[in-house]
């Protein structure tokens, strides 16, 4: 049985709390009636409602079944795209097919704001108080909110712990809101001021929420208490004016408090009611300094030194304000060292190659020119050679924390690649019977403009592909050279050995000595050139030698 499944659309848009109908078109292409089951995968099961989970389709019939997607109106139904799969399964054969769709959930906004407590009290003795503002995002999209506070009488200054918050769907945050009266109430009845605390979306001001709260403002003092305060104030003022004040060191700053030998240190002080200042640094005393000022000290030895400042007024001396100065010996920074730098001396154009290096731990900055800056902890870098031949110098520059520099360089020569390729070059056999001396040379090339075969001082030209029989009388090395259109070459070599000719044992039975077989004159096949060597008459015995093949580019 065969059937097909198709959705009426690829995308279905819905707002949380609402539903959208999804139409599924099922066509029975088989020859018999089939019973199908519909299911939805990839979404929260509570979001989908399938009125008819199973149905029957007659042969050649196409029906449209609908199911509904209804995400709940809550913050968990985040705005965005949700891919899902509609699965139709044949209850007769068990086969199933799917159609993919995307549920696009629209954003909705719902903010909630609350204040705790709803009423605070501000008085002359307590000019500040605090609300705790709770902001909740009950929508399904992230909210970037600006927090505000206003009062109808414009009597207060509001200060938020943070005036902007970002809330994810379902998130909430508590923010402290400090309330300060701009003017204190000296003589007045208690007042109740309404205020409004608000949260508003920065990008969409229409999305906002607020809460009403109250500030109860009380007067500072009663008239009777005010008289007592005025009298006490006048008495205190008289005492302050008439009684001389003792000198005081208000502040002492040592900047920096830890230095190296011969580094400058700035010592700053501030005093009250002083005529002069005495400064003591370790065993050194500096007198007659201004009541507020600074002194630059340059230590010439290492150690920990106490610093004390005394304020003087006439014969009166204040208690000291003390500090501590640590003087250290500068650390010896090791010299940078390039322990290794290596790379290939020759590289084919367009190929990648590796430059390897190693530096000591004193190196804080490492540069390979003309490549750029590298991590001193690394040990190699991959470099792509240029497309044109030439020579490039690579310089490794190592620098330590003090700025000392060492350099080391290598040179790489870039060679142009030949377009000629020797795909195959072989000899058969690699050990030749000396009676025949016949060897078959086979070759296959690509991109070659001209081919040459060299052996035993001879050179012959060949076609791009082929084979040739050649007769040899000694160990022979064949070299195939392929030239491209630019004259660049590729070579391969194969070596062929002669087997040792067995030495005949003399016989005494009236037959005389049996001579060894003579080398027959061979002939080349396939158009090859035949070479004969009769220097030993073909009768000299030969010692066996192993056959070897040498192939090179």
XYZ file of C-alpha atoms in Angstrom:
553
model
C 0.000 0.000 0.000
C 1.257 3.509 -0.768
C 0.067 6.868 0.431
C 1.277 10.454 0.671
C 1.022 13.156 3.333
C 1.069 16.937 2.893
C 0.352 19.919 5.162
C -1.636 22.797 3.777
C 1.101 25.196 4.962
C 4.628 25.061 6.342
C 4.078 27.640 9.106
C 1.195 28.062 11.559
C 0.952 31.167 13.718
C -0.883 31.299 17.037
C -1.046 33.508 20.113
C -0.795 31.676 23.463
C -4.298 30.931 24.768
C -5.684 30.690 21.218
C -5.679 27.763 18.808
C -4.791 27.235 15.169
C -6.117 24.464 12.918
C -3.604 22.379 10.974
C -4.964 20.634 7.877
C -3.297 17.373 6.806
C -3.960 16.057 3.305
C -3.689 12.241 3.040
C -3.897 10.508 -0.350
C -4.330 6.722 -0.605
C -2.486 5.677 -3.778
C -3.008 1.973 -3.096
C -5.601 -0.369 -4.471
C -7.302 -1.188 -1.175
C -8.874 0.773 1.626
C -6.487 1.694 4.434
C -6.914 2.735 8.041
C -4.558 5.512 9.197
C -3.489 6.917 12.574
C -2.532 10.614 13.030
C -0.051 11.842 15.663
C 1.996 14.991 16.334
C 5.623 14.861 17.494
C 8.052 17.558 18.627
C 5.608 19.713 20.636
C 4.344 19.697 24.207
C 1.552 17.070 24.201
C -0.721 19.550 26.019
C -0.465 21.942 23.073
C -2.108 19.611 20.536
C -5.673 18.347 20.243
C -6.543 15.684 17.637
C -10.326 15.286 17.229
C -9.970 12.242 14.942
C -6.785 10.336 15.757
C -7.601 7.530 13.297
C -9.536 7.486 10.020
C -10.055 5.407 6.879
C -9.206 6.418 3.296
C -10.531 4.577 0.265
C -8.301 3.692 -2.732
C -7.475 6.743 -4.840
C -9.225 9.002 -2.319
C -7.731 12.160 -0.786
C -9.093 13.429 2.506
C -8.157 16.357 4.728
C -7.960 15.805 8.482
C -7.484 18.633 10.967
C -5.947 18.866 14.392
C -5.517 21.923 16.603
C -2.471 23.497 18.239
C -3.233 25.549 21.369
C -0.275 26.583 23.556
C -1.317 27.751 27.025
C -1.245 31.472 27.785
C 1.601 31.282 30.254
C 5.237 32.278 30.377
C 6.354 28.721 29.600
C 4.887 29.154 26.104
C 7.869 31.236 24.982
C 7.558 33.204 21.775
C 9.428 31.717 18.838
C 9.379 28.992 16.203
C 8.762 25.359 17.176
C 9.308 22.749 14.458
C 6.999 19.750 14.651
C 6.311 16.584 12.702
C 2.889 15.308 11.657
C 3.058 11.519 11.462
C 0.551 9.392 9.520
C 0.852 5.646 10.140
C -0.971 2.926 8.238
C -2.670 0.563 10.678
C -2.836 -2.042 7.931
C 0.825 -2.224 6.878
C 2.550 -0.351 9.711
C 4.201 2.055 7.234
C 4.409 5.685 8.313
C 5.110 8.992 6.609
C 5.690 12.437 8.024
C 5.243 16.070 7.092
C 7.170 18.824 8.798
C 5.773 22.157 9.914
C 6.664 25.077 12.152
C 4.482 26.485 14.935
C 5.164 30.184 15.378
C 4.057 31.372 18.832
C 3.373 35.095 18.962
C 4.660 37.134 21.881
C 2.298 38.466 24.541
C 3.084 40.911 27.322
C 1.977 40.729 30.939
C 3.791 42.621 33.678
C 3.014 42.632 37.406
C 4.395 45.141 39.937
C 3.994 45.086 43.743
C 5.458 47.160 46.600
C 6.301 45.999 50.111
C 5.283 47.660 52.345
C 2.540 49.733 50.786
C 3.190 52.578 53.282
C 6.480 53.894 54.705
C 7.235 56.679 57.188
C 9.721 59.554 56.793
C 10.485 62.028 59.567
C 13.112 64.570 60.486
C 14.988 61.931 62.471
C 14.593 59.401 59.660
C 14.636 61.325 56.368
C 15.009 58.153 54.275
C 13.084 54.913 53.948
C 12.833 52.067 51.463
C 10.224 50.193 49.449
C 10.898 46.730 48.038
C 9.562 46.666 44.482
C 8.746 43.226 43.050
C 8.514 43.068 39.241
C 7.256 39.892 37.528
C 7.229 39.043 33.815
C 4.148 36.881 33.269
C 4.426 37.118 29.464
C 6.269 34.825 27.076
C 9.010 37.187 25.839
C 11.981 38.766 27.543
C 11.307 42.243 28.930
C 13.898 45.028 29.215
C 12.295 47.363 31.747
C 12.907 50.890 32.988
C 11.765 51.501 36.585
C 10.124 54.810 37.605
C 8.697 56.386 40.723
C 6.588 59.575 40.924
C 4.717 61.466 43.609
C 1.966 63.958 42.884
C 3.366 66.594 45.286
C 6.939 66.345 43.991
C 8.263 66.162 47.552
C 10.620 63.189 47.318
C 13.697 61.890 45.556
C 13.620 58.231 44.544
C 16.742 56.083 44.149
C 16.547 52.548 42.763
C 19.143 49.864 43.484
C 19.061 49.473 39.708
C 16.726 51.396 37.446
C 16.827 48.923 34.539
C 16.152 45.196 34.696
C 15.904 42.403 32.128
C 13.416 39.650 32.929
C 13.056 36.365 31.038
C 9.581 34.859 30.611
C 8.322 33.860 34.069
C 11.143 35.723 35.811
C 10.844 38.132 38.707
C 13.188 40.510 40.513
C 13.118 42.487 43.754
C 14.550 46.016 43.656
C 15.041 48.352 46.588
C 13.617 51.868 46.131
C 15.059 54.499 48.450
C 12.775 57.472 49.217
C 14.259 60.740 50.521
C 12.343 63.932 51.350
C 13.646 66.938 49.433
C 12.683 69.234 52.338
C 12.396 68.411 56.009
C 9.200 69.362 57.831
C 10.091 71.457 60.858
C 6.653 72.548 62.101
C 3.673 70.912 60.471
C 1.091 68.203 60.852
C 1.712 64.712 59.513
C 1.107 64.405 55.763
C 0.253 61.383 53.597
C 1.668 61.468 50.044
C 0.534 59.036 47.298
C 3.281 57.722 45.023
C 3.300 55.509 41.923
C 5.955 52.865 41.248
C 6.098 51.774 37.585
C 7.931 49.401 35.261
C 7.907 50.163 31.519
C 9.355 48.316 28.519
C 12.269 50.297 27.080
C 11.535 49.421 23.456
C 7.727 49.347 23.700
C 6.505 51.962 26.231
C 2.932 50.697 25.845
C 3.958 47.616 27.833
C 3.922 48.833 31.446
C 2.614 48.101 34.938
C 2.433 50.151 38.144
C 1.461 49.980 41.809
C 0.212 52.657 44.214
C 1.930 53.226 47.567
C 2.011 55.938 50.262
C 4.659 57.916 52.155
C 3.747 59.273 55.604
C 5.831 62.405 56.336
C 6.161 63.597 59.934
C 7.610 66.919 61.232
C 11.068 67.062 62.780
C 10.365 68.636 66.176
C 7.714 70.308 68.259
C 8.072 74.046 69.139
C 9.190 73.248 72.729
C 11.812 70.792 71.600
C 12.995 73.326 69.038
C 13.792 75.839 71.802
C 15.855 73.285 73.695
C 17.758 72.410 70.522
C 18.469 76.095 69.762
C 19.823 76.689 73.258
C 22.033 73.603 73.082
C 23.289 74.657 69.679
C 24.248 78.135 70.903
C 26.049 76.636 73.873
C 27.955 74.208 71.657
C 28.894 76.991 69.247
C 30.328 79.088 72.069
C 32.416 76.131 73.242
C 33.699 75.394 69.737
C 34.702 79.025 69.174
C 36.417 79.624 72.503
C 38.240 76.320 73.138
C 41.381 75.688 71.026
C 41.302 72.471 69.056
C 43.991 69.801 69.139
C 45.785 69.099 65.868
C 44.576 65.966 64.083
C 45.936 63.969 61.138
C 42.818 63.238 59.107
C 44.303 61.151 56.304
C 47.521 59.486 55.155
C 48.024 57.936 51.730
C 51.073 55.960 50.522
C 50.917 55.380 46.785
C 52.016 52.802 45.864
C 52.470 50.939 49.132
C 54.717 48.290 47.545
C 57.527 49.307 45.166
C 60.896 48.240 43.832
C 64.193 49.791 44.912
C 64.666 53.315 43.434
C 61.001 53.575 42.381
C 59.308 56.836 43.531
C 56.603 56.773 46.236
C 54.141 59.623 46.824
C 53.116 60.197 50.460
C 50.062 62.476 50.856
C 48.521 63.711 54.133
C 45.716 65.984 55.335
C 45.380 67.519 58.834
C 43.115 69.825 60.857
C 44.100 72.575 63.314
C 47.792 72.068 62.553
C 50.578 74.553 61.838
C 53.057 72.030 60.437
C 53.670 68.322 59.964
C 56.560 66.010 60.837
C 57.002 62.996 58.555
C 58.957 59.903 59.654
C 59.934 57.235 57.080
C 61.851 54.369 58.645
C 64.786 56.060 60.433
C 64.491 59.269 58.417
C 62.687 62.329 59.838
C 61.397 65.165 57.633
C 60.221 68.215 59.586
C 58.400 71.480 58.864
C 56.111 70.090 56.187
C 52.834 71.925 55.373
C 49.655 70.985 57.259
C 48.284 69.346 54.074
C 50.615 68.284 51.301
C 52.684 65.541 49.735
C 56.252 64.231 49.739
C 57.981 62.077 47.103
C 60.273 59.445 48.554
C 62.690 57.266 46.544
C 63.919 54.247 48.577
C 67.484 53.084 47.932
C 67.308 49.791 49.850
C 64.880 46.908 50.226
C 62.811 46.225 53.328
C 59.641 47.189 55.162
C 59.521 50.792 56.391
C 57.066 52.370 58.806
C 55.593 55.734 57.787
C 54.186 58.085 60.444
C 52.748 61.625 60.217
C 52.474 63.963 63.260
C 50.403 67.179 63.182
C 51.857 70.078 65.240
C 50.112 73.187 66.609
C 52.328 75.237 68.894
C 53.534 72.834 71.555
C 50.720 70.366 70.918
C 51.358 67.233 68.894
C 48.729 64.872 67.527
C 48.695 61.128 67.667
C 50.463 59.705 64.626
C 48.693 58.447 61.545
C 50.763 55.441 60.467
C 51.256 53.324 57.376
C 53.682 50.819 55.904
C 55.873 50.848 52.811
C 57.307 47.632 51.335
C 60.390 47.954 49.127
C 61.336 44.905 47.062
C 64.341 43.951 44.968
C 63.414 43.723 41.271
C 63.151 40.190 39.940
C 65.779 39.104 37.467
C 64.029 38.491 34.178
C 65.724 35.721 32.124
C 66.837 36.520 28.603
C 64.617 35.286 25.783
C 65.995 32.275 23.932
C 65.048 30.542 20.700
C 65.986 26.940 21.393
C 64.946 25.533 18.022
C 63.758 26.735 14.608
C 63.432 24.296 11.736
C 61.585 23.804 8.486
C 62.076 22.326 5.015
C 64.710 23.918 2.806
C 62.685 23.304 -0.366
C 58.907 23.212 -0.879
C 56.753 22.824 -3.980
C 54.726 25.909 -4.901
C 51.168 25.820 -3.519
C 51.912 23.100 -0.951
C 51.597 23.468 2.832
C 54.615 22.974 5.063
C 55.346 23.163 8.787
C 57.777 25.476 10.581
C 58.688 24.120 14.012
C 60.131 26.177 16.858
C 60.745 26.121 20.591
C 61.435 29.050 22.942
C 62.132 29.249 26.668
C 59.630 30.320 29.341
C 61.042 33.866 29.472
C 59.450 34.707 26.099
C 56.246 36.741 26.504
C 55.769 37.779 22.869
C 56.555 35.723 19.775
C 56.382 36.890 16.167
C 57.147 35.038 12.935
C 57.730 37.474 10.094
C 56.053 37.799 7.660
C 53.320 35.598 9.229
C 52.466 37.553 12.413
C 52.140 37.127 16.189
C 51.985 33.605 17.684
C 51.439 31.977 21.062
C 54.835 31.475 22.822
C 53.477 28.172 24.174
C 52.912 26.762 20.675
C 55.543 24.678 18.887
C 54.687 24.793 15.184
C 52.716 26.618 12.495
C 51.288 25.508 9.142
C 52.317 27.769 6.220
C 51.013 27.707 2.644
C 53.724 28.294 0.051
C 53.181 30.894 -2.723
C 52.165 29.907 -6.240
C 55.306 31.362 -7.810
C 58.859 30.068 -7.272
C 61.390 31.972 -5.222
C 63.075 32.137 -1.820
C 61.409 33.435 1.385
C 63.157 34.258 4.660
C 61.135 33.533 7.824
C 62.365 35.406 10.929
C 61.335 34.299 14.433
C 61.412 37.204 16.935
C 61.205 36.419 20.671
C 60.720 39.166 23.301
C 60.783 38.893 27.115
C 58.998 41.010 29.747
C 61.805 43.610 29.762
C 61.650 44.080 26.012
C 64.831 42.173 25.165
C 64.678 40.674 21.670
C 66.382 37.728 19.958
C 65.983 36.720 16.329
C 66.554 33.606 14.287
C 65.730 32.923 10.667
C 65.397 30.150 8.115
C 65.163 30.311 4.331
C 62.760 28.230 2.272
C 63.062 27.826 -1.495
C 59.798 27.370 -3.390
C 59.930 25.248 -6.553
C 57.334 25.102 -9.278
C 55.510 21.762 -9.602
C 55.735 19.905 -12.885
C 52.487 19.115 -14.674
C 53.915 15.808 -15.878
C 52.951 12.776 -13.792
C 54.331 9.234 -14.088
C 51.357 7.130 -13.096
C 53.052 3.759 -13.637
C 56.593 2.590 -14.486
C 57.560 -1.071 -14.063
C 59.805 -3.824 -15.383
C 58.860 -7.489 -15.687
C 60.671 -9.544 -14.603
C 62.988 -7.819 -12.120
C 65.404 -10.778 -12.343
C 66.100 -11.787 -15.968
C 67.267 -15.154 -17.201
C 70.698 -14.545 -18.804
C 69.849 -16.983 -21.624
C 67.210 -14.609 -22.957
C 68.056 -11.267 -21.313
C 64.559 -10.082 -22.206
C 62.680 -7.605 -19.955
C 59.334 -5.857 -20.606
C 59.127 -2.168 -19.662
C 55.582 -0.747 -19.071
C 54.668 2.868 -18.457
C 51.661 5.202 -18.097
C 51.859 9.014 -17.790
C 49.614 12.071 -17.610
C 50.282 15.671 -18.618
C 53.608 14.775 -20.294
C 54.769 16.724 -23.356
C 57.742 14.396 -24.047
C 59.038 11.077 -22.591
C 62.593 9.686 -22.535
C 63.816 6.266 -21.415
C 67.495 6.038 -20.440
C 69.520 2.890 -19.741
C 73.100 1.734 -20.233
C 74.113 5.058 -21.779
C 71.236 5.025 -24.293
C 68.247 7.384 -24.476
C 65.117 6.760 -26.522
C 61.874 8.705 -26.852
C 58.563 7.049 -25.974
C 54.851 7.640 -26.383
C 52.829 8.736 -23.330
C 51.591 5.210 -22.573
C 52.804 1.790 -23.677
C 55.156 -1.118 -23.162
C 58.373 -2.286 -24.808
C 60.561 -5.399 -24.736
C 64.285 -4.736 -24.276
C 67.156 -7.225 -24.154
C 69.910 -6.654 -21.591
C 73.234 -8.414 -21.004
C 74.057 -6.920 -17.612
C 72.402 -5.436 -14.521
C 70.541 -2.443 -15.866
C 68.881 0.642 -14.387
C 66.022 2.108 -16.447
C 65.095 5.774 -15.890
C 61.871 7.261 -17.290
C 61.853 11.071 -17.584
C 58.584 12.956 -18.274
C 58.754 16.591 -19.478
C 55.823 19.006 -19.207
C 55.196 21.917 -21.596
C 57.448 24.186 -19.458
C 60.339 21.703 -19.453
C 59.865 20.670 -15.804
C 60.490 16.968 -15.259
C 59.310 14.014 -13.224
C 61.403 10.824 -13.098
C 61.090 7.247 -11.939
C 63.713 4.507 -11.931
C 63.535 0.720 -11.916
C 66.500 -1.696 -11.614
C 66.673 -5.105 -13.276
C 69.201 -7.817 -12.307
C 70.516 -10.799 -14.266
C 70.157 -14.163 -12.596
C 73.410 -16.057 -12.020
C 74.138 -18.549 -14.764
C 74.747 -22.025 -13.256
C 78.301 -23.399 -13.688
C 78.345 -26.817 -15.402
C 80.110 -29.622 -13.503
C 82.664 -31.613 -15.592
C 81.687 -35.191 -16.489
C 84.065 -38.162 -16.989
C 81.819 -40.793 -18.508
C 83.090 -40.499 -22.033
C 80.828 -37.589 -22.741
C 83.449 -34.945 -22.080
C 82.618 -31.574 -20.528
C 79.148 -30.195 -21.145
C 79.450 -26.518 -22.114
C 77.061 -23.952 -20.621
C 74.290 -22.676 -22.863
C 75.056 -19.681 -24.952
C 73.095 -16.402 -24.714
C 70.719 -16.489 -27.647
C 70.353 -13.314 -29.628
C 67.084 -11.803 -28.412
C 64.716 -9.474 -30.133
C 62.630 -6.592 -28.813
C 58.872 -6.477 -29.098
C 56.602 -3.531 -29.109
C 59.100 -1.353 -30.991
C 61.880 -1.501 -28.359
C 65.591 -1.235 -29.069
C 67.738 -4.417 -28.644
C 71.214 -4.130 -27.139
C 73.752 -7.069 -27.408
C 76.931 -7.395 -25.418
C 79.407 -10.141 -26.515
C 82.313 -9.047 -24.368
C 82.371 -12.414 -22.560
C 80.928 -14.481 -25.362
C 77.902 -15.192 -23.225
C 79.779 -18.005 -21.462
C 81.087 -16.368 -18.282
C 79.326 -17.546 -15.114
C 77.696 -14.899 -12.976
C 77.130 -14.782 -9.213
C 73.527 -14.326 -8.081
C 72.467 -10.831 -6.995
C 69.173 -9.797 -5.366
C 66.693 -7.988 -7.581
C 65.908 -4.397 -6.502
C 63.492 -1.752 -7.684
C 64.235 1.942 -7.182
C 61.517 4.447 -7.962
C 61.982 8.145 -7.466
C 60.550 11.462 -8.508
